[in-house]
Amino acid sequence: DIQMTQSPSSLSASVGDRVTITCRASQGISNSLAWFQQKPGKAPKSLIYGASSLQSGVPSKFSGSGSGTDFTLTISSLQPEDFATYYCQQYNNFPFTFGGGTKVEIK
Amino acid sequence: QVQLVQSGAEVKKPGASVEVSCKASGYTFTNYRMHWVRRAPGQGLEWMGVINPTGGSTTYAQKFQGRVTMTRDTSTSTVYMELSSLRSEDTAVYYCVRGGAVAGTSSVFDYWGQGSLVTVSS
């Protein structure tokens, strides 16, 4: 199975900060990488697919980059509604696997 | 608009089985695969498997092989996930997720169900 390692596991940031989360795959996955946002008690929300393509309706403050084994999710200007847990996922090979999550908290 | 509506919360005893349903609307049901993902308390997201609603073919994560069965009813646009031989570690919120057109090779997740809490307790 492909292991997905996210870092950091948690971070504290202020409104307006630029935040970057990284995700590393244990083997190359081309650009078959997605990012999801999950808030407490809610279903995950799909943000990015294909490493850098925004899902419909997702604001442009979210951006993704990377290919192969190393990927990043950037939130350009953190807003109160962005405090949540973020997960990466590879969908290049079965079983699809997720990173352990990054909890973004208010500083 | 695309909607995935799941069945309600369940409480089961160890060793029992549970079936969670996911009713799709707002798109052509047989055009998209459906995946199941779970999140146990304090844990991350875990992929369980996928069903192709067109022919009913499935692929399951090795971890759940022999315990999970995914089926579909095209007449009601509903997919089902049954998990048997339940243990306490199966306590989790289970989600259905639409992922990838059947006609294509992509498996991009887009729409999620609201989740169904399954509690396994004696």
PDB file of C-alpha atoms in Angstrom:
ATOM      1  CA  ASP A   1       0.000   0.000   0.000  1.00  0.00           C
ATOM      2  CA  ILE A   2       1.115   3.568  -0.659  1.00  0.00           C
ATOM      3  CA  GLN A   3       1.741   5.478   2.573  1.00  0.00           C
ATOM      4  CA  MET A   4       0.780   9.150   2.645  1.00  0.00           C
ATOM      5  CA  THR A   5       2.629  11.273   5.188  1.00  0.00           C
ATOM      6  CA  GLN A   6       1.303  14.714   6.013  1.00  0.00           C
ATOM      7  CA  SER A   7       3.102  17.422   7.901  1.00  0.00           C
ATOM      8  CA  PRO A   8       2.626  19.085  10.207  1.00  0.00           C
ATOM      9  CA  SER A   9      -0.017  17.075  12.062  1.00  0.00           C
ATOM     10  CA  SER A  10      -1.301  20.340  13.532  1.00  0.00           C
ATOM     11  CA  LEU A  11      -0.574  24.028  13.297  1.00  0.00           C
ATOM     12  CA  SER A  12      -1.738  27.252  14.884  1.00  0.00           C
ATOM     13  CA  ALA A  13      -2.232  30.256  12.667  1.00  0.00           C
ATOM     14  CA  SER A  14      -3.880  33.655  12.676  1.00  0.00           C
ATOM     15  CA  VAL A  15      -6.561  35.048  10.388  1.00  0.00           C
ATOM     16  CA  GLY A  16      -4.830  36.392   7.295  1.00  0.00           C
ATOM     17  CA  ASP A  17      -1.843  34.042   7.528  1.00  0.00           C
ATOM     18  CA  ARG A  18      -0.573  32.050   4.571  1.00  0.00           C
ATOM     19  CA  VAL A  19      -0.566  28.360   5.455  1.00  0.00           C
ATOM     20  CA  THR A  20       1.184  25.489   3.706  1.00  0.00           C
ATOM     21  CA  ILE A  21       0.617  21.776   4.345  1.00  0.00           C
ATOM     22  CA  THR A  22       2.790  19.107   2.796  1.00  0.00           C
ATOM     23  CA  CYS A  23       2.020  15.546   1.789  1.00  0.00           C
ATOM     24  CA  ARG A  24       4.543  12.913   0.746  1.00  0.00           C
ATOM     25  CA  ALA A  25       3.758   9.619  -0.950  1.00  0.00           C
ATOM     26  CA  SER A  26       5.865   6.518  -0.309  1.00  0.00           C
ATOM     27  CA  GLN A  27       6.085   5.959  -4.073  1.00  0.00           C
ATOM     28  CA  GLY A  28       5.333   7.980  -7.170  1.00  0.00           C
ATOM     29  CA  ILE A  29       1.656   8.673  -7.805  1.00  0.00           C
ATOM     30  CA  SER A  30       1.949  11.053 -10.795  1.00  0.00           C
ATOM     31  CA  ASN A  31      -0.595  13.794 -10.053  1.00  0.00           C
ATOM     32  CA  SER A  32      -3.321  11.521  -8.628  1.00  0.00           C
ATOM     33  CA  LEU A  33      -3.534  13.517  -5.429  1.00  0.00           C
ATOM     34  CA  ALA A  34      -6.571  15.112  -3.798  1.00  0.00           C
ATOM     35  CA  TRP A  35      -7.113  17.373  -0.792  1.00  0.00           C
ATOM     36  CA  PHE A  36     -10.144  17.418   1.502  1.00  0.00           C
ATOM     37  CA  GLN A  37     -11.321  19.672   4.315  1.00  0.00           C
ATOM     38  CA  GLN A  38     -13.273  18.312   7.254  1.00  0.00           C
ATOM     39  CA  LYS A  39     -14.920  20.268  10.053  1.00  0.00           C
ATOM     40  CA  PRO A  40     -16.136  18.653  13.293  1.00  0.00           C
ATOM     41  CA  GLY A  41     -19.360  16.736  12.840  1.00  0.00           C
ATOM     42  CA  LYS A  42     -19.425  17.347   9.086  1.00  0.00           C
ATOM     43  CA  ALA A  43     -18.647  15.251   6.027  1.00  0.00           C
ATOM     44  CA  PRO A  44     -15.361  15.950   4.274  1.00  0.00           C
ATOM     45  CA  LYS A  45     -15.431  18.504   1.481  1.00  0.00           C
ATOM     46  CA  SER A  46     -13.480  17.954  -1.717  1.00  0.00           C
ATOM     47  CA  LEU A  47     -11.109  20.839  -2.420  1.00  0.00           C
ATOM     48  CA  ILE A  48      -8.512  19.838  -4.988  1.00  0.00           C
ATOM     49  CA  TYR A  49      -7.949  16.957  -7.408  1.00  0.00           C
ATOM     50  CA  GLY A  50      -5.202  16.175  -9.863  1.00  0.00           C
ATOM     51  CA  ALA A  51      -2.797  17.811  -7.368  1.00  0.00           C
ATOM     52  CA  SER A  52      -3.680  21.336  -8.489  1.00  0.00           C
ATOM     53  CA  SER A  53      -7.225  21.539  -9.930  1.00  0.00           C
ATOM     54  CA  LEU A  54      -9.885  23.200  -7.811  1.00  0.00           C
ATOM     55  CA  GLN A  55     -13.194  21.444  -7.377  1.00  0.00           C
ATOM     56  CA  SER A  56     -16.186  23.447  -8.560  1.00  0.00           C
ATOM     57  CA  GLY A  57     -17.111  26.189  -6.101  1.00  0.00           C
ATOM     58  CA  VAL A  58     -13.875  26.076  -4.113  1.00  0.00           C
ATOM     59  CA  PRO A  59     -12.396  29.552  -3.616  1.00  0.00           C
ATOM     60  CA  SER A  60      -9.109  30.417  -5.279  1.00  0.00           C
ATOM     61  CA  LYS A  61      -7.404  31.061  -1.919  1.00  0.00           C
ATOM     62  CA  PHE A  62      -6.828  27.293  -1.961  1.00  0.00           C
ATOM     63  CA  SER A  63      -4.100  26.027  -4.244  1.00  0.00           C
ATOM     64  CA  GLY A  64      -2.233  22.780  -4.707  1.00  0.00           C
ATOM     65  CA  SER A  65       1.010  21.812  -6.320  1.00  0.00           C
ATOM     66  CA  GLY A  66       3.363  18.903  -6.789  1.00  0.00           C
ATOM     67  CA  SER A  67       3.811  15.715  -8.736  1.00  0.00           C
ATOM     68  CA  GLY A  68       5.368  12.340  -8.153  1.00  0.00           C
ATOM     69  CA  THR A  69       5.868  12.030  -4.407  1.00  0.00           C
ATOM     70  CA  ASP A  70       5.782  15.554  -2.945  1.00  0.00           C
ATOM     71  CA  PHE A  71       2.724  17.774  -2.779  1.00  0.00           C
ATOM     72  CA  THR A  72       1.563  20.922  -1.040  1.00  0.00           C
ATOM     73  CA  LEU A  73      -1.726  22.596  -0.174  1.00  0.00           C
ATOM     74  CA  THR A  74      -1.591  26.343   0.371  1.00  0.00           C
ATOM     75  CA  ILE A  75      -4.256  28.602   1.832  1.00  0.00           C
ATOM     76  CA  SER A  76      -3.289  32.103   0.806  1.00  0.00           C
ATOM     77  CA  SER A  77      -5.109  34.095   3.500  1.00  0.00           C
ATOM     78  CA  LEU A  78      -6.606  32.089   6.328  1.00  0.00           C
ATOM     79  CA  GLN A  79     -10.177  32.991   7.241  1.00  0.00           C
ATOM     80  CA  PRO A  80     -12.242  31.867  10.255  1.00  0.00           C
ATOM     81  CA  GLU A  81     -14.148  29.326   8.128  1.00  0.00           C
ATOM     82  CA  ASP A  82     -10.865  27.647   7.116  1.00  0.00           C
ATOM     83  CA  PHE A  83     -10.086  26.307  10.578  1.00  0.00           C
ATOM     84  CA  ALA A  84     -10.529  22.576  10.050  1.00  0.00           C
ATOM     85  CA  THR A  85      -8.635  19.352   9.445  1.00  0.00           C
ATOM     86  CA  TYR A  86      -7.147  18.793   6.008  1.00  0.00           C
ATOM     87  CA  TYR A  87      -6.393  15.424   4.425  1.00  0.00           C
ATOM     88  CA  CYS A  88      -4.485  14.418   1.323  1.00  0.00           C
ATOM     89  CA  GLN A  89      -5.385  11.265  -0.590  1.00  0.00           C
ATOM     90  CA  GLN A  90      -3.749   9.291  -3.363  1.00  0.00           C
ATOM     91  CA  TYR A  91      -6.016   7.681  -5.945  1.00  0.00           C
ATOM     92  CA  ASN A  92      -3.343   6.307  -8.240  1.00  0.00           C
ATOM     93  CA  ASN A  93      -3.431   2.751  -6.865  1.00  0.00           C
ATOM     94  CA  PHE A  94      -5.822   0.590  -4.880  1.00  0.00           C
ATOM     95  CA  PRO A  95      -6.190   0.757  -1.960  1.00  0.00           C
ATOM     96  CA  PHE A  96      -6.678   4.486  -2.023  1.00  0.00           C
ATOM     97  CA  THR A  97      -4.953   5.934   1.023  1.00  0.00           C
ATOM     98  CA  PHE A  98      -5.179   9.128   3.029  1.00  0.00           C
ATOM     99  CA  GLY A  99      -2.679  11.143   4.972  1.00  0.00           C
ATOM    100  CA  GLY A 100      -3.081  11.333   8.726  1.00  0.00           C
ATOM    101  CA  GLY A 101      -4.540  14.826   8.589  1.00  0.00           C
ATOM    102  CA  THR A 102      -3.424  18.334   9.520  1.00  0.00           C
ATOM    103  CA  LYS A 103      -5.499  20.196  12.087  1.00  0.00           C
ATOM    104  CA  VAL A 104      -5.429  23.948  11.494  1.00  0.00           C
ATOM    105  CA  GLU A 105      -6.252  25.810  14.704  1.00  0.00           C
ATOM    106  CA  ILE A 106      -6.651  29.436  15.646  1.00  0.00           C
ATOM    107  CA  LYS A 107      -3.618  31.055  17.250  1.00  0.00           C
TER     108      LYS A 107
ATOM    109  CA  GLN B   1     -27.995  19.149  -7.707  1.00  0.00           C
ATOM    110  CA  VAL B   2     -26.091  16.040  -6.735  1.00  0.00           C
ATOM    111  CA  GLN B   3     -27.135  14.610  -3.382  1.00  0.00           C
ATOM    112  CA  LEU B   4     -26.107  11.510  -1.509  1.00  0.00           C
ATOM    113  CA  VAL B   5     -28.416  10.755   1.412  1.00  0.00           C
ATOM    114  CA  GLN B   6     -27.356   8.041   3.831  1.00  0.00           C
ATOM    115  CA  SER B   7     -29.294   5.969   6.323  1.00  0.00           C
ATOM    116  CA  GLY B   8     -29.376   6.791  10.008  1.00  0.00           C
ATOM    117  CA  ALA B   9     -27.241   5.884  12.965  1.00  0.00           C
ATOM    118  CA  GLU B  10     -26.994   2.261  14.084  1.00  0.00           C
ATOM    119  CA  VAL B  11     -25.984   0.559  17.319  1.00  0.00           C
ATOM    120  CA  LYS B  12     -24.835  -3.028  16.971  1.00  0.00           C
ATOM    121  CA  LYS B  13     -23.401  -5.709  19.223  1.00  0.00           C
ATOM    122  CA  PRO B  14     -20.024  -7.302  18.538  1.00  0.00           C
ATOM    123  CA  GLY B  15     -20.301 -10.077  15.989  1.00  0.00           C
ATOM    124  CA  ALA B  16     -23.378  -8.591  14.322  1.00  0.00           C
ATOM    125  CA  SER B  17     -23.667  -7.094  10.835  1.00  0.00           C
ATOM    126  CA  VAL B  18     -24.708  -3.626   9.737  1.00  0.00           C
ATOM    127  CA  GLU B  19     -25.970  -2.318   6.432  1.00  0.00           C
ATOM    128  CA  VAL B  20     -25.651   1.342   5.491  1.00  0.00           C
ATOM    129  CA  SER B  21     -27.481   2.739   2.483  1.00  0.00           C
ATOM    130  CA  CYS B  22     -26.702   5.718   0.260  1.00  0.00           C
ATOM    131  CA  LYS B  23     -29.385   7.090  -2.063  1.00  0.00           C
ATOM    132  CA  ALA B  24     -28.127   9.163  -4.975  1.00  0.00           C
ATOM    133  CA  SER B  25     -29.998  11.860  -6.850  1.00  0.00           C
ATOM    134  CA  GLY B  26     -29.285  14.712  -9.224  1.00  0.00           C
ATOM    135  CA  TYR B  27     -27.256  12.718 -11.748  1.00  0.00           C
ATOM    136  CA  THR B  28     -27.339   9.489 -13.742  1.00  0.00           C
ATOM    137  CA  PHE B  29     -26.652   6.867 -11.066  1.00  0.00           C
ATOM    138  CA  THR B  30     -24.993   4.326 -13.346  1.00  0.00           C
ATOM    139  CA  ASN B  31     -22.512   6.827 -14.748  1.00  0.00           C
ATOM    140  CA  TYR B  32     -20.351   7.164 -11.613  1.00  0.00           C
ATOM    141  CA  ARG B  33     -18.626   4.760  -9.265  1.00  0.00           C
ATOM    142  CA  MET B  34     -19.391   4.965  -5.547  1.00  0.00           C
ATOM    143  CA  HIS B  35     -16.784   4.580  -2.832  1.00  0.00           C
ATOM    144  CA  TRP B  36     -17.093   4.010   0.900  1.00  0.00           C
ATOM    145  CA  VAL B  37     -14.794   5.732   3.406  1.00  0.00           C
ATOM    146  CA  ARG B  38     -14.908   5.620   7.185  1.00  0.00           C
ATOM    147  CA  ARG B  39     -13.533   7.692  10.036  1.00  0.00           C
ATOM    148  CA  ALA B  40     -13.169   6.131  13.459  1.00  0.00           C
ATOM    149  CA  PRO B  41     -13.098   8.378  16.559  1.00  0.00           C
ATOM    150  CA  GLY B  42      -9.773  10.146  16.820  1.00  0.00           C
ATOM    151  CA  GLN B  43      -8.561   8.551  13.604  1.00  0.00           C
ATOM    152  CA  GLY B  44      -8.157   9.656  10.015  1.00  0.00           C
ATOM    153  CA  LEU B  45     -10.063   8.726   6.887  1.00  0.00           C
ATOM    154  CA  GLU B  46      -9.920   5.124   5.666  1.00  0.00           C
ATOM    155  CA  TRP B  47     -10.957   3.875   2.211  1.00  0.00           C
ATOM    156  CA  MET B  48     -13.008   0.682   2.268  1.00  0.00           C
ATOM    157  CA  GLY B  49     -13.844  -0.042  -1.331  1.00  0.00           C
ATOM    158  CA  VAL B  50     -15.713   0.922  -4.480  1.00  0.00           C
ATOM    159  CA  ILE B  51     -18.644  -0.331  -6.539  1.00  0.00           C
ATOM    160  CA  ASN B  52     -19.387   0.218 -10.213  1.00  0.00           C
ATOM    161  CA  PRO B  53     -23.172   0.769 -10.296  1.00  0.00           C
ATOM    162  CA  THR B  54     -23.394  -0.276 -13.944  1.00  0.00           C
ATOM    163  CA  GLY B  55     -22.504  -3.932 -13.518  1.00  0.00           C
ATOM    164  CA  GLY B  56     -22.091  -4.155  -9.759  1.00  0.00           C
ATOM    165  CA  SER B  57     -18.381  -5.018  -9.846  1.00  0.00           C
ATOM    166  CA  THR B  58     -16.490  -4.200  -6.669  1.00  0.00           C
ATOM    167  CA  THR B  59     -12.982  -3.669  -5.361  1.00  0.00           C
ATOM    168  CA  TYR B  60     -12.404  -3.865  -1.621  1.00  0.00           C
ATOM    169  CA  ALA B  61      -9.494  -2.867   0.574  1.00  0.00           C
ATOM    170  CA  GLN B  62      -7.604  -5.976   1.687  1.00  0.00           C
ATOM    171  CA  LYS B  63      -8.294  -5.042   5.311  1.00  0.00           C
ATOM    172  CA  PHE B  64     -12.042  -5.552   4.795  1.00  0.00           C
ATOM    173  CA  GLN B  65     -11.979  -8.510   2.390  1.00  0.00           C
ATOM    174  CA  GLY B  66     -14.356 -11.191   3.595  1.00  0.00           C
ATOM    175  CA  ARG B  67     -16.266  -8.816   5.891  1.00  0.00           C
ATOM    176  CA  VAL B  68     -17.566  -6.122   3.545  1.00  0.00           C
ATOM    177  CA  THR B  69     -20.111  -6.398   0.754  1.00  0.00           C
ATOM    178  CA  MET B  70     -21.115  -3.502  -1.485  1.00  0.00           C
ATOM    179  CA  THR B  71     -24.212  -3.784  -3.628  1.00  0.00           C
ATOM    180  CA  ARG B  72     -26.486  -1.491  -5.572  1.00  0.00           C
ATOM    181  CA  ASP B  73     -30.116  -1.183  -6.642  1.00  0.00           C
ATOM    182  CA  THR B  74     -30.324   0.702  -9.909  1.00  0.00           C
ATOM    183  CA  SER B  75     -34.121   0.972  -9.672  1.00  0.00           C
ATOM    184  CA  THR B  76     -33.794   3.198  -6.595  1.00  0.00           C
ATOM    185  CA  SER B  77     -30.316   4.673  -7.291  1.00  0.00           C
ATOM    186  CA  THR B  78     -29.099   3.307  -3.985  1.00  0.00           C
ATOM    187  CA  VAL B  79     -25.841   1.674  -2.968  1.00  0.00           C
ATOM    188  CA  TYR B  80     -25.433  -0.448   0.132  1.00  0.00           C
ATOM    189  CA  MET B  81     -22.452  -1.309   2.287  1.00  0.00           C
ATOM    190  CA  GLU B  82     -22.722  -4.281   4.632  1.00  0.00           C
ATOM    191  CA  LEU B  83     -20.018  -4.941   7.204  1.00  0.00           C
ATOM    192  CA  SER B  84     -20.146  -8.196   9.127  1.00  0.00           C
ATOM    193  CA  SER B  85     -18.470  -9.672  12.214  1.00  0.00           C
ATOM    194  CA  LEU B  86     -18.458  -6.244  13.795  1.00  0.00           C
ATOM    195  CA  ARG B  87     -15.993  -5.406  16.535  1.00  0.00           C
ATOM    196  CA  SER B  88     -15.518  -2.321  18.673  1.00  0.00           C
ATOM    197  CA  GLU B  89     -12.847  -1.021  16.307  1.00  0.00           C
ATOM    198  CA  ASP B  90     -15.518  -0.724  13.599  1.00  0.00           C
ATOM    199  CA  THR B  91     -17.192   2.088  15.525  1.00  0.00           C
ATOM    200  CA  ALA B  92     -16.951   4.929  13.035  1.00  0.00           C
ATOM    201  CA  VAL B  93     -18.787   7.316  10.751  1.00  0.00           C
ATOM    202  CA  TYR B  94     -19.222   5.712   7.341  1.00  0.00           C
ATOM    203  CA  TYR B  95     -19.427   7.878   4.214  1.00  0.00           C
ATOM    204  CA  CYS B  96     -20.381   7.147   0.640  1.00  0.00           C
ATOM    205  CA  VAL B  97     -18.496   9.255  -1.884  1.00  0.00           C
ATOM    206  CA  ARG B  98     -19.076   9.660  -5.597  1.00  0.00           C
ATOM    207  CA  GLY B  99     -15.859   9.056  -7.439  1.00  0.00           C
ATOM    208  CA  GLY B 100     -15.030   8.904 -11.103  1.00  0.00           C
ATOM    209  CA  ALA B 101     -17.077   8.373 -14.214  1.00  0.00           C
ATOM    210  CA  VAL B 102     -17.564   4.735 -15.134  1.00  0.00           C
ATOM    211  CA  ALA B 103     -16.634   5.571 -18.698  1.00  0.00           C
ATOM    212  CA  GLY B 104     -13.280   7.013 -17.642  1.00  0.00           C
ATOM    213  CA  THR B 105     -10.237   6.003 -15.649  1.00  0.00           C
ATOM    214  CA  SER B 106     -10.228   8.785 -13.083  1.00  0.00           C
ATOM    215  CA  SER B 107     -11.284   8.166  -9.497  1.00  0.00           C
ATOM    216  CA  VAL B 108     -11.679  11.735  -8.330  1.00  0.00           C
ATOM    217  CA  PHE B 109     -13.929  12.054  -5.298  1.00  0.00           C
ATOM    218  CA  ASP B 110     -16.401  14.919  -5.525  1.00  0.00           C
ATOM    219  CA  TYR B 111     -19.684  14.571  -3.599  1.00  0.00           C
ATOM    220  CA  TRP B 112     -19.942  13.053  -0.130  1.00  0.00           C
ATOM    221  CA  GLY B 113     -22.886  11.685   1.789  1.00  0.00           C
ATOM    222  CA  GLN B 114     -23.632  13.170   5.204  1.00  0.00           C
ATOM    223  CA  GLY B 115     -22.243  10.156   7.030  1.00  0.00           C
ATOM    224  CA  SER B 116     -23.777   7.341   9.081  1.00  0.00           C
ATOM    225  CA  LEU B 117     -22.566   6.655  12.613  1.00  0.00           C
ATOM    226  CA  VAL B 118     -22.193   2.980  13.445  1.00  0.00           C
ATOM    227  CA  THR B 119     -21.533   2.190  17.094  1.00  0.00           C
ATOM    228  CA  VAL B 120     -20.424  -1.308  18.073  1.00  0.00           C
ATOM    229  CA  SER B 121     -20.925  -1.953  21.759  1.00  0.00           C
ATOM    230  CA  SER B 122     -21.963  -4.797  23.991  1.00  0.00           C
TER     231      SER B 122
END
